[in-house]
Short mmCIF file of C-alpha atoms in Angstrom, two decimals:
data_model
loop_
_atom_site.label_atom_id
_atom_site.label_comp_id
_atom_site.label_asym_id
_atom_site.label_seq_id
_atom_site.Cartn_x
_atom_site.Cartn_y
_atom_site.Cartn_z
CA UNK A 6 8.95 -1.87 9.17
CA UNK A 7 6.82 0.92 10.59
CA UNK A 8 4.01 -1.33 11.68
CA UNK A 9 3.27 -1.22 15.40
CA UNK A 10 0.64 -2.17 17.90
CA UNK A 11 -0.82 -0.07 20.64
CA UNK A 12 -0.16 -2.50 23.43
CA UNK A 13 1.98 -1.37 26.32
CA UNK A 14 4.84 -3.77 25.66
CA UNK A 15 5.53 -4.55 29.35
CA UNK A 16 2.03 -5.65 30.41
CA UNK A 17 -1.52 -4.78 29.47
CA UNK A 18 -2.14 -2.86 32.67
CA UNK A 19 0.72 -0.35 32.87
CA UNK A 20 1.28 2.79 30.82
CA UNK A 21 5.03 2.81 31.51
CA UNK A 22 7.01 2.51 28.23
CA UNK A 23 8.83 -0.81 27.95
CA UNK A 24 12.58 -0.95 28.25
CA UNK A 25 14.41 -3.78 26.45
CA UNK A 26 17.79 -5.41 27.03
CA UNK A 27 19.87 -8.18 25.53
CA UNK A 28 18.40 -11.59 26.36
CA UNK A 29 14.79 -10.41 26.40
CA UNK A 30 12.28 -12.55 24.50
CA UNK A 31 10.29 -10.16 22.32
CA UNK A 32 7.54 -10.07 19.73
CA UNK A 33 8.01 -8.15 16.52
CA UNK A 34 4.76 -8.57 14.54
CA UNK A 35 6.04 -6.69 11.49
CA UNK A 36 8.52 -9.55 10.97
CA UNK A 37 6.86 -12.63 12.38
CA UNK A 38 4.38 -13.88 14.97
CA UNK A 39 7.09 -16.04 16.49
CA UNK A 40 9.20 -14.58 19.37
CA UNK A 41 12.81 -13.37 18.99
CA UNK A 42 15.66 -13.04 21.50
CA UNK A 43 17.39 -9.70 21.60
CA UNK A 44 21.20 -9.45 21.48
CA UNK A 45 23.62 -6.53 21.62
CA UNK A 46 24.88 -5.20 18.28
CA UNK A 47 26.91 -8.23 17.12
CA UNK A 48 29.43 -5.93 15.42
CA UNK A 49 29.81 -3.69 18.45
CA UNK A 50 29.53 -0.54 16.34
CA UNK A 51 26.37 0.93 17.84
CA UNK A 52 24.74 0.93 21.24
CA UNK A 53 21.66 -0.84 19.87
CA UNK A 54 19.90 -4.13 20.32
CA UNK A 55 19.48 -6.55 17.45
CA UNK A 56 17.48 -9.61 16.47
CA UNK A 57 18.10 -12.03 13.62
CA UNK A 58 15.43 -12.52 10.95
CA UNK A 59 15.96 -14.44 7.69
CA UNK A 60 19.72 -14.31 8.16
CA UNK A 61 19.86 -10.54 8.64
CA UNK A 62 20.13 -8.34 11.70
CA UNK A 63 17.39 -5.82 12.53
CA UNK A 64 18.30 -3.08 15.00
CA UNK A 65 16.27 -1.41 17.75
CA UNK A 66 16.87 1.05 20.55
CA UNK A 67 16.15 0.18 24.19
CA UNK A 68 12.54 1.48 23.85
CA UNK A 69 11.86 -1.00 21.02
CA UNK A 70 11.94 1.51 18.16
CA UNK A 71 13.34 0.26 14.82
CA UNK A 72 16.61 1.86 13.73
CA UNK A 73 17.66 1.41 10.06
CA UNK A 74 21.15 -0.08 9.59
CA UNK A 75 22.33 3.20 8.02
CA UNK A 76 21.12 5.41 10.90
CA UNK A 77 22.14 6.02 14.47
CA UNK A 78 18.65 6.82 15.77
CA UNK A 79 15.05 5.88 15.02
CA UNK A 80 12.69 7.65 12.67
CA UNK A 81 9.66 5.62 13.86
CA UNK A 82 6.72 7.05 15.77
CA UNK A 83 5.75 3.85 17.54
CA UNK A 84 7.75 0.96 18.98
CA UNK A 85 8.11 -2.25 16.94
CA UNK A 86 8.97 -4.58 19.81
CA UNK A 87 6.80 -5.95 22.58
CA UNK A 88 7.74 -8.17 25.50
CA UNK A 89 6.78 -11.79 24.87
CA UNK A 90 3.92 -12.11 27.35
CA UNK A 91 0.69 -14.09 27.02
CA UNK A 92 -1.32 -10.87 26.91
CA UNK A 93 0.81 -9.36 24.15
CA UNK A 94 0.79 -12.59 22.16
CA UNK A 95 -3.05 -12.63 22.36
CA UNK A 96 -3.33 -8.95 21.32
CA UNK A 97 -1.00 -9.42 18.37
CA UNK A 98 -2.70 -12.63 17.21
CA UNK A 99 -6.09 -10.88 17.37
CA UNK A 100 -4.90 -7.75 15.56
CA UNK A 101 -3.10 -9.58 12.76
CA UNK A 102 -5.38 -12.55 12.16
CA UNK A 103 -8.67 -12.01 13.94
CA UNK A 104 -8.05 -15.30 15.77
CA UNK A 105 -5.12 -17.41 16.81
CA UNK A 106 -6.25 -20.31 14.62
CA UNK A 107 -6.10 -18.56 11.21
CA UNK A 108 -3.06 -16.35 10.96
CA UNK A 109 -2.81 -13.66 8.25
CA UNK A 110 0.47 -12.99 6.53
CA UNK A 111 1.11 -9.24 6.44
CA UNK A 112 3.82 -7.95 4.09
CA UNK A 113 4.78 -4.48 5.26
CA UNK A 114 6.43 -2.31 2.59
CA UNK A 115 5.79 0.97 4.37
CA UNK A 116 8.53 3.44 5.28
CA UNK A 117 9.38 4.46 8.85
CA UNK A 118 7.65 7.85 8.41
CA UNK A 119 4.41 6.46 7.01
CA UNK A 120 1.76 7.32 9.55
CA UNK A 121 -1.20 6.08 7.52
CA UNK A 122 -1.41 2.80 5.59
CA UNK A 123 -4.06 0.90 3.62
CA UNK A 124 -4.35 -2.87 4.00
CA UNK A 125 -5.45 -4.63 0.84
CA UNK A 126 -5.50 -8.22 -0.30
CA UNK A 127 -2.79 -9.58 -2.61
CA UNK A 128 -5.64 -10.53 -5.01
CA UNK A 129 -6.72 -6.87 -5.32
CA UNK A 130 -3.15 -5.74 -5.87
CA UNK A 131 -2.61 -8.45 -8.47
CA UNK A 132 -5.83 -7.41 -10.24
CA UNK A 133 -4.61 -3.80 -10.49
CA UNK A 134 -1.18 -4.89 -11.71
CA UNK A 135 -2.75 -7.11 -14.41
CA UNK A 136 -4.94 -4.25 -15.63
CA UNK A 137 -1.97 -1.87 -15.82
CA UNK A 138 0.16 -4.43 -17.66
CA UNK A 139 -2.61 -5.22 -20.13
CA UNK A 140 -3.30 -1.53 -20.78
CA UNK A 141 0.43 -0.99 -21.37
CA UNK A 142 0.41 -3.82 -23.94
CA UNK A 143 -2.55 -2.25 -25.72
CA UNK A 144 -0.79 1.15 -25.84
CA UNK A 145 2.33 -0.49 -27.22
CA UNK A 146 0.26 -2.26 -29.91
CA UNK A 147 -1.39 1.03 -30.90
CA UNK A 148 2.03 2.65 -31.20
CA UNK A 149 3.16 -0.13 -33.55
CA UNK A 150 -0.02 0.23 -35.63
CA UNK A 151 0.46 3.99 -35.91
CA UNK A 152 4.05 3.42 -37.03
CA UNK A 153 2.82 1.04 -39.79
CA UNK A 154 0.30 3.62 -40.96
CA UNK A 155 2.86 6.43 -40.84
CA UNK A 156 5.36 4.50 -42.93
CA UNK A 157 2.57 3.33 -45.29
CA UNK A 158 3.25 -0.33 -44.59
CA UNK A 159 -0.48 -1.19 -44.78
CA UNK A 160 -3.09 -0.17 -47.36
CA UNK A 161 -5.79 2.41 -46.72
CA UNK A 162 -8.68 -0.08 -46.25
CA UNK A 163 -6.71 -2.14 -43.75
CA UNK A 164 -5.68 1.06 -41.88
CA UNK A 165 -9.36 2.12 -41.59
CA UNK A 166 -10.34 -1.34 -40.25
CA UNK A 167 -7.45 -1.36 -37.78
CA UNK A 168 -8.32 2.16 -36.64
CA UNK A 169 -11.93 1.05 -35.95
CA UNK A 170 -10.74 -1.94 -33.90
CA UNK A 171 -8.23 0.27 -32.07
CA UNK A 172 -10.96 2.78 -31.20
CA UNK A 173 -13.15 0.03 -29.72
CA UNK A 174 -10.20 -1.39 -27.76
CA UNK A 175 -9.15 1.96 -26.34
CA UNK A 176 -12.74 2.77 -25.34
CA UNK A 177 -12.99 -0.59 -23.50
CA UNK A 178 -9.70 -0.11 -21.69
CA UNK A 179 -10.50 3.51 -20.84
CA UNK A 180 -13.72 2.33 -19.16
CA UNK A 181 -11.93 -0.45 -17.27
CA UNK A 182 -9.11 1.75 -16.03
CA UNK A 183 -11.53 4.54 -15.03
CA UNK A 184 -13.44 2.01 -12.90
CA UNK A 185 -10.11 0.95 -11.25
CA UNK A 186 -9.22 4.60 -10.56
CA UNK A 187 -12.69 5.26 -9.11
CA UNK A 188 -12.29 2.29 -6.76
CA UNK A 189 -8.85 3.50 -5.68
CA UNK A 190 -10.12 7.06 -5.12
CA UNK A 191 -12.98 5.73 -2.98
CA UNK A 192 -10.41 4.06 -0.73
CA UNK A 193 -8.16 7.13 -0.69
CA UNK A 194 -11.20 9.27 0.24
CA UNK A 195 -11.12 7.55 3.66
CA UNK A 196 -7.52 8.72 4.21
CA UNK A 197 -5.91 12.10 4.87
CA UNK A 198 -5.15 12.37 1.13
CA UNK A 199 -8.89 12.31 0.41
CA UNK A 200 -9.61 14.82 3.14
CA UNK A 201 -6.96 17.22 1.82
CA UNK A 202 -8.34 16.89 -1.73
CA UNK A 203 -11.91 17.67 -0.61
CA UNK A 204 -10.96 20.93 1.11
#
């Protein structure tokens, strides 16, 4: 839930950090573009504020920083909550969707201490996952073929033909996966990981 926005939470014109209390209507863009109403910890165990999302409670301190259910204080570097004002709604809609008419769903799987993230489309992630799964299937098939050869379950001529096909298949998949890795490295080169690797 480490996603945050550099608005000022109270208004767009003041630099004073926002202070939140139970009953405030707030925006939490890492969860939804719809507003939430803050409540005190419903279990009374911690001096934290909470909001309900998908049947679960999410906890925040009075400055709007996310606090994991297992912790007593935040590990975030930026607040996750913003007062529900027209200016903040506009800023969040612009940041997350480019316009208020076409909203983008953002699934945030980052950790609280992640200070650098890469946004990619679900199509790209699916493409990478499919390539990895297919390559794993090929490797498994090669393992089975080698086992058949080892235990002399196929004759020599068939083994030679299968080895030729296996060579062509592995060469094809090596090329495909190397292109995927190159694409990923090009993206990582724009991050601190790439800068560290180039030093």
